[in-house]
Each structure stands twice: as structure tokens, then as C-alpha cells.
Short mmCIF file of C-alpha atoms and ligand atoms in Angstrom, two decimals:
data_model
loop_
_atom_site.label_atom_id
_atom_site.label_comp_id
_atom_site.label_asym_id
_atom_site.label_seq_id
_atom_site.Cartn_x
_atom_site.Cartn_y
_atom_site.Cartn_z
CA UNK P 1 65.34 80.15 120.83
CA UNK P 2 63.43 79.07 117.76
CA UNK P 3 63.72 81.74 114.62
CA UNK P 4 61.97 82.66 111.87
CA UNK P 5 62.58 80.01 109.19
CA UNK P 6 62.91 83.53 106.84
CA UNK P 7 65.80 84.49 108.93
CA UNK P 8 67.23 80.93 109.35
CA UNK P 9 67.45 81.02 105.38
CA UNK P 10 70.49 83.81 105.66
CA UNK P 11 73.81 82.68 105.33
CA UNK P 12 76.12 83.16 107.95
CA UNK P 13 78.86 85.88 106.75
CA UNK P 14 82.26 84.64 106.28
CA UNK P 15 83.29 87.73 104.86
CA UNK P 16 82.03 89.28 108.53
CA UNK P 17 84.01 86.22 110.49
CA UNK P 18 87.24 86.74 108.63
CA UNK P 19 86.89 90.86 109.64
CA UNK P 20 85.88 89.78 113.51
CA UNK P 21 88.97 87.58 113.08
CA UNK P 22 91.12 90.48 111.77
CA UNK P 23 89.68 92.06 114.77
CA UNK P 24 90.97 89.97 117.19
CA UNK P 25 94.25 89.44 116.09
CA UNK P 26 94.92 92.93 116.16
CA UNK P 27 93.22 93.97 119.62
CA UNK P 28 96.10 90.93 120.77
CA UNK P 29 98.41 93.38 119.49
CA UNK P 30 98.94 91.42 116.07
CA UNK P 31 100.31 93.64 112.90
CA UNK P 32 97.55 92.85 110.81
CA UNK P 33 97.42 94.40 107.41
CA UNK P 34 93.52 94.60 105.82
CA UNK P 35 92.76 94.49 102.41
CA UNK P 36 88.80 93.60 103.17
CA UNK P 37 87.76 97.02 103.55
CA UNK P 38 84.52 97.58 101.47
CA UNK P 39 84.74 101.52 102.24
CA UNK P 40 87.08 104.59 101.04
CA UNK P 41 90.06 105.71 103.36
CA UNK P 42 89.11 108.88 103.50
CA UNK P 43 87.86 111.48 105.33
CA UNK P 44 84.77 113.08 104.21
CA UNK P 45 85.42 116.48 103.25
CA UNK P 46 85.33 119.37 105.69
CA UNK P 47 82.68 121.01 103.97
CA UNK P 48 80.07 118.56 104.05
CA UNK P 49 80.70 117.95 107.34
CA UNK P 50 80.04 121.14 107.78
CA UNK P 51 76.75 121.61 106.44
CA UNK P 52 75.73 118.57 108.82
CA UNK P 53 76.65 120.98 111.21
CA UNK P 54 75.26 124.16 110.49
CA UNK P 55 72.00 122.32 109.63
CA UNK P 56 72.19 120.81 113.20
CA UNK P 57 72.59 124.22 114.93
CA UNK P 58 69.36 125.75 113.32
CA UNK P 59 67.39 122.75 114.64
CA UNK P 60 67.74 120.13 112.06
CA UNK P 61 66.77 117.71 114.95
CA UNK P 62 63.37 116.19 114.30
CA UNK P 63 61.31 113.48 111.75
CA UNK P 64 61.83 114.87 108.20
CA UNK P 65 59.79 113.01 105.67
CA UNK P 66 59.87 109.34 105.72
CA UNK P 67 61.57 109.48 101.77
CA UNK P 68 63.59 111.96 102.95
CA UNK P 69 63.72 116.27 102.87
CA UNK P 70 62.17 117.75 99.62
CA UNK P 71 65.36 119.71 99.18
CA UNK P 72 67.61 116.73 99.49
CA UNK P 73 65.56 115.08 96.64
CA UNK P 74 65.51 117.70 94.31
CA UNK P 75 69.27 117.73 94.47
CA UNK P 76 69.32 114.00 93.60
CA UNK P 77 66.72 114.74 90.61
CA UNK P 78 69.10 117.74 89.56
CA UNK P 79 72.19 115.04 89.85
CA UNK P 80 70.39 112.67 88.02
CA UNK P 81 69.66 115.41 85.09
CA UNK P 82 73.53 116.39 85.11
CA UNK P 83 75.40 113.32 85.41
CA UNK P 84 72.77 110.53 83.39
CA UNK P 85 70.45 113.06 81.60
CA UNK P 86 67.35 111.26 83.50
CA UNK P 87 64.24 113.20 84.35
CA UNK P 88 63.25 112.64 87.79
CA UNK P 89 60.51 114.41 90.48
CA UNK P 90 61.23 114.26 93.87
CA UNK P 91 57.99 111.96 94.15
CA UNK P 92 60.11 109.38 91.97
CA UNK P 93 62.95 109.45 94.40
CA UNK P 94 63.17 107.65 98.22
CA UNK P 95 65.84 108.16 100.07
CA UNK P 96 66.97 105.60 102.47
CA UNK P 97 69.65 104.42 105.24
CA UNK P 98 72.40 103.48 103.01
CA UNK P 99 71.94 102.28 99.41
CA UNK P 100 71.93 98.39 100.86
CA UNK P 101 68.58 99.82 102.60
CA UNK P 102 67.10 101.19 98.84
CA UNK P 103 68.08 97.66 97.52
CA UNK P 104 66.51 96.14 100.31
CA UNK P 105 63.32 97.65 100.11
CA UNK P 106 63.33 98.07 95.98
CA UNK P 107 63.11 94.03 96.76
CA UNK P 108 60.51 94.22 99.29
CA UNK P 109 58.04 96.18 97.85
CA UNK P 110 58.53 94.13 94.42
CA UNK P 111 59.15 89.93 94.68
CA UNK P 112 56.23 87.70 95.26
CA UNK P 113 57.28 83.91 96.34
CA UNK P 114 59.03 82.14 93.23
CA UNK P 115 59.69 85.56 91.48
CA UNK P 116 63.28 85.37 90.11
CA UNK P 117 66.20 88.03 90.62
CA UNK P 118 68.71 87.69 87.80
CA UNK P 119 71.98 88.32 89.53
CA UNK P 120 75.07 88.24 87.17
CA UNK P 121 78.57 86.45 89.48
CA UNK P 122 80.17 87.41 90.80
CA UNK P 123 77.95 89.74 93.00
CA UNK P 124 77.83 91.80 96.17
CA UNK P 125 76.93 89.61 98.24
CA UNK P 126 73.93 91.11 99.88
CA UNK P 127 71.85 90.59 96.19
CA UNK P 128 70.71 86.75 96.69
CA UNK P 129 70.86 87.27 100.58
CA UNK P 130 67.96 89.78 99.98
CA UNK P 131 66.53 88.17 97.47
CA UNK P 132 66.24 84.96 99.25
CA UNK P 133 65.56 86.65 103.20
CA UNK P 134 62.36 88.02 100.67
CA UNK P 135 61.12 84.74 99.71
CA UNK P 136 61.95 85.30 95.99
CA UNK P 137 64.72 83.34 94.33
CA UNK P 138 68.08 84.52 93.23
CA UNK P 139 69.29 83.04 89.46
CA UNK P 140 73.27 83.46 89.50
CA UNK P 141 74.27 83.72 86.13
CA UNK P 142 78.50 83.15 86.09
CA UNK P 143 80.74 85.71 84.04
CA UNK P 144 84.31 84.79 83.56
CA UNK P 145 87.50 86.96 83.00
CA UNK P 146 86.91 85.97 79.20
CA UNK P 147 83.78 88.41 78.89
CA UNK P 148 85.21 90.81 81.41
CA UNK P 149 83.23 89.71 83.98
CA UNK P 150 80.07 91.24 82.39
CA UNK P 151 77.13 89.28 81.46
CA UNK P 152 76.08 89.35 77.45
CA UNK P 153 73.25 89.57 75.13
CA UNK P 154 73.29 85.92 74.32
CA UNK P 155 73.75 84.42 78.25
CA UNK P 156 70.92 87.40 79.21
CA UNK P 157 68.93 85.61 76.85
CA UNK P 158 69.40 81.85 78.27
CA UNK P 159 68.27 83.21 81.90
CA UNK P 160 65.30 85.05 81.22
CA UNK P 161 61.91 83.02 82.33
CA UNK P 162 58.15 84.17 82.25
CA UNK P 163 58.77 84.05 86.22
CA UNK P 164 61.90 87.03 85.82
CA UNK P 165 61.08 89.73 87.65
CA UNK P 166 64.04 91.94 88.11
CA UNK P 167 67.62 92.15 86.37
CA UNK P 168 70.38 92.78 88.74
CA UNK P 169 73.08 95.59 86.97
CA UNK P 170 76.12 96.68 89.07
CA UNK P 171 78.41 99.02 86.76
CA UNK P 172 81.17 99.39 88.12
CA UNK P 173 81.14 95.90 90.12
CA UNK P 174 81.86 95.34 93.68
CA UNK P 175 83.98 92.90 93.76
CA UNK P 176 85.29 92.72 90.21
CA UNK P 177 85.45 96.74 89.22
CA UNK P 178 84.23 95.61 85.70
CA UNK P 179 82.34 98.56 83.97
CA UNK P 180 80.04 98.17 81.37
CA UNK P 181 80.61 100.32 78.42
CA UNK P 182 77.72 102.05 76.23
CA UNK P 183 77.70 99.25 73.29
CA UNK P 184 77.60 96.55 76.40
CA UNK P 185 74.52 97.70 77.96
CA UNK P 186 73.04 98.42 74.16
CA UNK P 187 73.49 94.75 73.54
CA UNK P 188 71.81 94.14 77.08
CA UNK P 189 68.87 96.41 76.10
CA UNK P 190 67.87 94.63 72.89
CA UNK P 191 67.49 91.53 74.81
CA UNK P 192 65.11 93.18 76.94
CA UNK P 193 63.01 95.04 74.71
CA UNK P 194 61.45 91.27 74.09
CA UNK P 195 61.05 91.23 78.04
CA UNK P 196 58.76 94.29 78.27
CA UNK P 197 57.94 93.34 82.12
CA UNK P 198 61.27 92.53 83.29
CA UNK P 199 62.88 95.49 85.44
CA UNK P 200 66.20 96.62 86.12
CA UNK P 201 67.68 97.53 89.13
CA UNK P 202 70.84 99.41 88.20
CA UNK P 203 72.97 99.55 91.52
CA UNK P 204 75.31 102.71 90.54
CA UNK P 205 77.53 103.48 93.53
CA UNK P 206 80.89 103.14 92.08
CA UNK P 207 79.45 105.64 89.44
CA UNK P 208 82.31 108.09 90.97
CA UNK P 209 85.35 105.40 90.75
CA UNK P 210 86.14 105.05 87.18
CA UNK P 211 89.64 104.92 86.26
CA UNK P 212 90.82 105.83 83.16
CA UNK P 213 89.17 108.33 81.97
CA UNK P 214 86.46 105.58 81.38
CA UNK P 215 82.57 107.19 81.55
CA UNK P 216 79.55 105.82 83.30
CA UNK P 217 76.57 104.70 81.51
CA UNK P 218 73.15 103.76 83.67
CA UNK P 219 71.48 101.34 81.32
CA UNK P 220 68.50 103.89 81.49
CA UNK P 221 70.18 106.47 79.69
CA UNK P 222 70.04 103.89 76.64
CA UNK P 223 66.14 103.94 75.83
CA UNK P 224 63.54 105.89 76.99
CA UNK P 225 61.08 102.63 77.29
CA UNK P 226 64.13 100.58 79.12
CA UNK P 227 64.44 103.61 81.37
CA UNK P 228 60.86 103.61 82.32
CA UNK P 229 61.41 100.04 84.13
CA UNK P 230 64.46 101.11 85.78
CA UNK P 231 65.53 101.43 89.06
CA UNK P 232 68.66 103.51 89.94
CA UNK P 233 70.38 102.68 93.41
CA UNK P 234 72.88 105.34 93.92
CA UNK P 235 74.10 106.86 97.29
CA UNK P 236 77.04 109.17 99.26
CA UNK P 237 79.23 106.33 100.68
CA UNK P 238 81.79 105.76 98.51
CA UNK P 239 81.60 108.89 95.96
CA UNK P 240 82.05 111.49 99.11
CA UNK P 241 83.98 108.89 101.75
CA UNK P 242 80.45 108.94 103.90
CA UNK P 243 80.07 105.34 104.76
CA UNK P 244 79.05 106.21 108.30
CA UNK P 245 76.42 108.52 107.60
CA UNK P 246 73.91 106.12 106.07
CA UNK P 247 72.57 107.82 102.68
CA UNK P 248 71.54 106.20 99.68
CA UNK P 249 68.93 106.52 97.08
CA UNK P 250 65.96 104.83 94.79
CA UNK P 251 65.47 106.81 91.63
CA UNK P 252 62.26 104.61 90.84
CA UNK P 253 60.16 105.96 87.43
CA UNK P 254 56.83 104.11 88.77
CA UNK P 255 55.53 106.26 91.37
CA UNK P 256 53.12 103.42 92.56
CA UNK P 257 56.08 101.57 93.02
CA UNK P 258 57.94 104.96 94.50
CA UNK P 259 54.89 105.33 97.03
CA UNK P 260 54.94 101.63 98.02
CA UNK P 261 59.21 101.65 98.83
CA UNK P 262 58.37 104.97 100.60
CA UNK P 263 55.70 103.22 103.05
CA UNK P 264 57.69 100.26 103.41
CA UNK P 265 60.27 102.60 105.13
CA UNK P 266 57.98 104.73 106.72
CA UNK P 267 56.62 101.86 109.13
CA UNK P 268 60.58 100.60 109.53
CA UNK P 269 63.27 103.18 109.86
CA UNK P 270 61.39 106.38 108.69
CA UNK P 271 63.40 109.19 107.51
CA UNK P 272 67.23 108.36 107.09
CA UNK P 273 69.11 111.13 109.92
CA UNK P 274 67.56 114.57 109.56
CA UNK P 275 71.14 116.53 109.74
CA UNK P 276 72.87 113.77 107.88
CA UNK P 277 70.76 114.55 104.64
CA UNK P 278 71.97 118.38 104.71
CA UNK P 279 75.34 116.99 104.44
CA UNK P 280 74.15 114.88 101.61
CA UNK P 281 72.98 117.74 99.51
CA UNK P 282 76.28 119.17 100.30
CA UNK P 283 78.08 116.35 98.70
CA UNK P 284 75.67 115.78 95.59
CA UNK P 285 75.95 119.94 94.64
CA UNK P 286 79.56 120.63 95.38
CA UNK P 287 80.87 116.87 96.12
CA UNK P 288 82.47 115.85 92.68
CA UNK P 289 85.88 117.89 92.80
CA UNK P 290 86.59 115.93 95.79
CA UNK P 291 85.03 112.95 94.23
CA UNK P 292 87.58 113.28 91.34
CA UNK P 293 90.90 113.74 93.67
CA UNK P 294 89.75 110.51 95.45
CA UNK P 295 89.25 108.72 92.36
CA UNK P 296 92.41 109.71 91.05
CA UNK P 297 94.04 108.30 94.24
CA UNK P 298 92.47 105.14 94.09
CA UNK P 299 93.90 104.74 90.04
CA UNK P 300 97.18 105.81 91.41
CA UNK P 301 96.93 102.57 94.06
CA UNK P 302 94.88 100.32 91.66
CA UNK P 303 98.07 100.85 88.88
CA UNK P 304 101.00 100.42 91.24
CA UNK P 305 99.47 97.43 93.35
CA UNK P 306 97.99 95.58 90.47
CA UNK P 307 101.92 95.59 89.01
CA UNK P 308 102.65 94.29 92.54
CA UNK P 309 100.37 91.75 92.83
CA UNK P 310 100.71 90.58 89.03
CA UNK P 311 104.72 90.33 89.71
CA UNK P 312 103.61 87.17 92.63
CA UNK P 313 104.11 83.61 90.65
CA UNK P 314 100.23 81.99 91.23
CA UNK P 315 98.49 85.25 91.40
CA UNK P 316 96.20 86.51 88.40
CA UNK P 317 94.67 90.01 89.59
CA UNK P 318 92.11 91.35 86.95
CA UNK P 319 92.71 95.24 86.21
CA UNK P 320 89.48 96.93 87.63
CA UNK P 321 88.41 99.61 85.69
CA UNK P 322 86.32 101.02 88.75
CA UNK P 323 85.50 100.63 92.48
CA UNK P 324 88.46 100.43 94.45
CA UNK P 325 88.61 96.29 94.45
CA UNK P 326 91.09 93.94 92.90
CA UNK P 327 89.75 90.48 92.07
CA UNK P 328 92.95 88.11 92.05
CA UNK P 329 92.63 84.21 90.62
CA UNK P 330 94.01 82.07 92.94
CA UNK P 331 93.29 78.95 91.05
CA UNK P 332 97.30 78.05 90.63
CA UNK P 333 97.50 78.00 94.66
CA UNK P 334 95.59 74.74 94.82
CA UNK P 335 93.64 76.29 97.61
CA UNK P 336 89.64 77.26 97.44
CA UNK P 337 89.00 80.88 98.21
CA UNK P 338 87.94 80.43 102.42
CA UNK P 339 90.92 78.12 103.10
CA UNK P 340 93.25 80.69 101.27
CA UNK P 341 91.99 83.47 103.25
CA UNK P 342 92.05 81.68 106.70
CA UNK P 343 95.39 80.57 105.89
CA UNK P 344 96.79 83.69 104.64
CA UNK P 345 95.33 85.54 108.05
CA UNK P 346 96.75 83.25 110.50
CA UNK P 347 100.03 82.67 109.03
CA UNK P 348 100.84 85.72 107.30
CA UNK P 349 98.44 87.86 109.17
CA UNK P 350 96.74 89.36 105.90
CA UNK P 351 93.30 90.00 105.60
CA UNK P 352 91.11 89.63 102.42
CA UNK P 353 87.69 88.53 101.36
CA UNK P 354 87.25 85.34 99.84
CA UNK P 355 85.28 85.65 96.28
CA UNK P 356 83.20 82.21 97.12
CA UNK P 357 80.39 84.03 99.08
CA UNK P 358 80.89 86.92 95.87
CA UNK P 359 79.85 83.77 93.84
CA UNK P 360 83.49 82.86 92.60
CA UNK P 361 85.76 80.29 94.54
CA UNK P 362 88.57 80.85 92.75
CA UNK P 363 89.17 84.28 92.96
CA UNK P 364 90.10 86.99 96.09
CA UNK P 365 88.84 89.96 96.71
CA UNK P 366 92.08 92.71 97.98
CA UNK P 367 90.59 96.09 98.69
CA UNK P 368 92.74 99.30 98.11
CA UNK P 369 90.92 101.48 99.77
CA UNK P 370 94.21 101.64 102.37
CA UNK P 371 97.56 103.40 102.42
CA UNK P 372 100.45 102.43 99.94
CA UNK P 373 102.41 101.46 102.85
CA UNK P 374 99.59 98.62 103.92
CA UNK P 375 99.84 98.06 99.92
CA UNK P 376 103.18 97.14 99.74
CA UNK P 377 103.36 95.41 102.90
CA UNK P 378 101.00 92.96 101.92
CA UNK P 379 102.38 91.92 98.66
CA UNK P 380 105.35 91.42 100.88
CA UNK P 381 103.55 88.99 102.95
CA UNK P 382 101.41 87.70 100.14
CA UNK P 383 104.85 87.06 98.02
CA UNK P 384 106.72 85.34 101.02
CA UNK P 385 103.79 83.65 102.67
CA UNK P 386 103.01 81.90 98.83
CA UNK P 387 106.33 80.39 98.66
CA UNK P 388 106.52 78.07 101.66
CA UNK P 389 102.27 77.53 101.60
CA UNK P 390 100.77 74.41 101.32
CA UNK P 391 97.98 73.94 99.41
CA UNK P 392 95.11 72.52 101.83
CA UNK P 393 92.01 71.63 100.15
CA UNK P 394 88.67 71.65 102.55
C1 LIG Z 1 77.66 97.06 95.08
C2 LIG Z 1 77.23 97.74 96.31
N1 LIG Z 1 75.99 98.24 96.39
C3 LIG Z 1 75.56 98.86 97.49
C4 LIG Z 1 76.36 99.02 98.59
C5 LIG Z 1 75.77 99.69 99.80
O1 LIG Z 1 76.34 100.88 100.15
P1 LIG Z 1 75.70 101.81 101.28
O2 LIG Z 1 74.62 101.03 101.96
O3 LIG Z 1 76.83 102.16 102.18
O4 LIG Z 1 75.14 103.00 100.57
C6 LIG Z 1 77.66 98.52 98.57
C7 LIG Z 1 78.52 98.63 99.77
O5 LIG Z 1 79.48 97.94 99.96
C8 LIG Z 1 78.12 97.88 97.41
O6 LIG Z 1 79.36 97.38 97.33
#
């Protein structure tokens, strides 16, 4: 079978082979304990559920708008105004399959060959596999622990070209769970006031998850002229534990640009679920007192396993300050991130996500999105399993 050379470009996903893997061993009645999973343990609460329900039972069964219902958008414009103080109209706003799907099309409707996608590492993973699937080209720009994994004014300034087309923001980070503060993104923004055509895409989905007491900033919330060339990715998966229902959002000030991501999707998947977006304006209106007892769950996990996992000789985690990852160093293992994680699976039947594909081989991602018990036991395995392994380089 011969295949598109645009879909021969894609990486394969190790991060999805180590999860089929997981799979496996556990369907051959292995204990396996996960740590890879990218989504909140929760349910989603009863009462957006039900509004899914009721909106089902009055005949919310047919094509709404490709961008999604009116009322659904409005909600997201009168989220936008409460939680960033960001004047939106629902003609600004698509709303999509999943935020991955916003990203996706954001890209699609924007890069040209050769454009370039500044993508601060370590990233989601899905950024340069867009970018590149697109035909534009992804610039990784490396962050260490020294900077808090955040990118600054001065290495901004290196990576900006004439050919720069879109700035990559993820606040907090999947996989690190660095957020930017207010005077970070300030320092961002006067680099790019000498960029006037550069946009931002600001990929907000952790927005919910910040421990701490820490507050969100969207860079567009900085400067009115900034916020006019940025695009906010937001969505319901891991605010209101709705993963499976596939909503996400573009909050996109050009509405050319708006228009052109809405047609994209209308001659693809059309409208995201009819009864699926009545749950969504559920979640967006009366969502956050749920979204702060999950949040406060997560710190409870993030403070007592990153004690755990700091207490195992040749472990480094880095203290997230959002998201619900932990992004260990592994460098004093000998090992690079894939053979640690294939190791650690077989032998001590733990399951993680190796931070090479996140743009950082010498790092881990653990999730703790998973009960203390699965917590504990696997810095049980991790500690024993450490002691006896050999480090195998590839
Ligand atoms: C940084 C980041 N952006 C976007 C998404 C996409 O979320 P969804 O498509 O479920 O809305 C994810 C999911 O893992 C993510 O980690």
C-alpha cells in the first residue's frame, strides 16, 4: 500500500506503543500500575451529564452548526469575559472535537510550506506532529529546569525569523506543569511587540489545574495589540473530567481567520456531537466548583507523590505547579528515556511516558491522574526495581 508521503512524515507513537503494551500485559492478567494517563480520574459530574441528557430527550439529535450551537458559544465568550477579561463574539469562537482538533485546524487554516511554528521543549507532543503532517516546520526551542522549563525574553528573541509564523504557549505545560506567571509572559510580550506579524497560539487547558493558589494568565490578557494576534485553545477535558466527550475551543480575534477554521471543519467533521455541547455549557456555567475539588485533589497527590518520588536515590521529579504531570530526571540512571520506560514496564510492570518524544530524553513523564494506592505502589516498584537495574544504553 503506498501512502501519502504527508502521512509517511508522522512519527510513529511510542508513547501509544508503551500504552498498547500496558494493554497487553494486563489483559494477560499482569498487575500493571499506569502512570501514562494523559486524562483526569474522574467522573464527570452528574450534572453535566445530565444536561447531555435532558438535551437528548427534547431532540438534541441532529447537525447543529458546523462551529458549534450559538448558545454553547456565547457561554465560552461569557467564560472568556469572567475568567481572562477577553472580549469575544460568538463569530470569534469555533468549537471543535477536542482541543487537539482546534490546534489542528488553527494550523491548517494558517502555515504555508516553510512557515515556522516556534514550539518551546519540552512539548505535547502533537505540536511538531501537526506542524510537520501540515507541511510547515516545527523550531524546538529547549528550556531546562534552570528557567523553569519556560522559554525567556532573550532565547524568544534568538528563534524568531522573518519566516515565524506562530508562537506555541502552553501555560500550564503538559508534560512539565510549568506555569508562566504575569511578569513571564510580560517579558515574552515585549519581545513580540518587535514581531507585529507573529501570532500566538495560547493552548490553555490546564487553565483549571493550578496548584497553589497560583493564577492563570493567557498572554492576551497582557496587551490589547498582543491579544489581537492571539489564539486561545481551551476545552472541557481536563477542567470538567470530559475527555470522552470531545469538546474544545478556538477563541480566534480575526474573524477571517475564525471563518476559514470554521470551513475547514465544516467539510471534515462538522459540528462536534449535538447533545455533547449542552453538557458543555453545563460545565463552562456551573463547572468550576467541581473544577476546584478536582484540582485540589490532584495538589493533594502532586505533594505527597512528589515527596515519594524525590525520597528514590537517581530520581529528580520537578514540582509542577499545574496539570496533573510530574516530569522526573532520570539522567543519574544511565538509561535514555525509551529504554527506561521499556525496562521499567517489563520488569517492574510500571507504566510511564518517556519525555524523548516530549522533546527531553532525560526526563519521564509519571501522570497522577490515578488513585493514591496506584501512587504508592509505584514508587514501591520504581524504588525496588532502581536498585538491582542495569543501566542499558540503546
Ligand atoms: C497540552 C494539551 N493540549 C491539548 C490537549 C487536547 O485535549 P482534548 O483534545 O482532549 O481537548 C491535550 C491533551 O492531552 C494536552 O495535553
Amino acid at each position: 500500500m503506498e501512502l501519502s508521503r504527508r502521512v509517511l512524515s508522522v512519527a510513529p507513537s511510542i508513547t501509544l506503543a508503551i500504552a498498547a503494551k500496558a494493554k497487553e500485559m494486563q489483559s494477560q492478567g499482569l498487575n500493571v500500575v499506569s502512570l501514562s494517563a494523559g486524562e483526569p480520574d474522574f467522573d464527570t459530574p452528574a450534572f453535566i451529564k445530565d444536561a447531555a441528557i435532558a438535551a437528548l430527550q427534547k431532540g438534541a439529535t441532529r447537525y447543529t452548526p458546523a462551529v458549534g450551537t450559538v448558545e454553547l458559544r456565547q457561554s465560552i465568550c461569557a467564560k472568556l469575559k469572567r475568567d481572562q477579561g477577553l472580549t469575544f463574539t460568538p463569530e470569534q469562537i469555533v468549537v471543535s472535537v477536542g482541543a487537539k482538533h482546534a490546534i489542528f485546524n488553527v494550523f491548517f487554516a494558517l502555515l504555508n510550506p516553510e512557515d515556522e511554528v516556534i514550539i518551546p521543549a519540552p512539548y505535547w507532543l502533537s505540536y511538531p506532529e501537526m506542524v510537520t503532517v501540515l507541511g510547515g516546520k516545527s523550531v524546538c526551542i529547549p528550556t531546562t529546569e534552570a528557567t523553569g522549563f519556560k522559554i525567556t525574553a532573550e532565547v524568544l528573541k534568538k528563534a524568531l525569523t522573518p519566516k515565524t509564523k506562530i508562537l506555541v504557549l502552553n501555560s500550564p505545560s503538559n508534560p512539565t506543569g510549568a506555569v508562566y506567571s504575569k511578569q513571564e509572559l510580560q517579558n515574552l510580550v515585549g519581545v513580540l511587540k518587535a514581531f507585529p506579524k507573529v501570532l500566538i497560539l495560547s493552548d490553555e487547558i490546564y487553565e483549571k489545574l493550578i496548584f497553589d493558589g497560583g493564577q492563570h494568565f493567557s498572554i492576551a490578557q497582557l496587551d490589547p495589540e498582543i491579544a489581537s494576534r492571539t489564539i486561545i485553545v481551551n476545552g472541557h477535558s481536563k477542567a470538567y473530567a470530559m475527555t470522552g466527550w470531545r469538546l474544545g475551543y478556538a477563541a480566534i480575534p480575526d474573524k477571517q481567520l475564525a471563518k476559514a477554521v470554521g470551513s475547514i471543519q465544516s467539510h471534515s467533521t462538522s459540528n462536534p456531537t449535538s447533545f455533547a455541547q449542552a453538557g458543555g455549557i453545563a460545565a463552562l456555567d456551573h463547572g468550576d466548583e467541581d473544577a476546584r475539588r478536582m484540582r485540589d485533589v490532584f495538589q493533594k497527590r502532586r505533594d505527597s507523590f512528589y515527596d515519594r518520588i524525590r525520597a528514590i536515590p537517581k530520581l529528580k521529579p520537578f514540582k509542577p505547579q499545574g496539570a496533573f504531570y510530574m516530569f522526573v530526571n532520570i539522567a543519574e540512571t544511565g538509561m535514555d528515556s525509551i529504554t527506561f520506560s521499556e525496562k521499567l514496564l517489563a520488569e517492574a510492570h510500571v507504566a510511564l511516558v518517556p519525555g524523548g518524544p516530549f522533546g527531553a530524553d532525560q526526563y519521564v513523564r509519571m501522570s497522577f491522574a490515578c488513585s493514591d494506592q496506584n501512587l504508592e505502589e509505584a514508587g514501591r516498584r520504581l524504588e525496588s526495581w532502581l536498585k538491582q537495574a542495569q543501566p542499558v544504553h540503546k
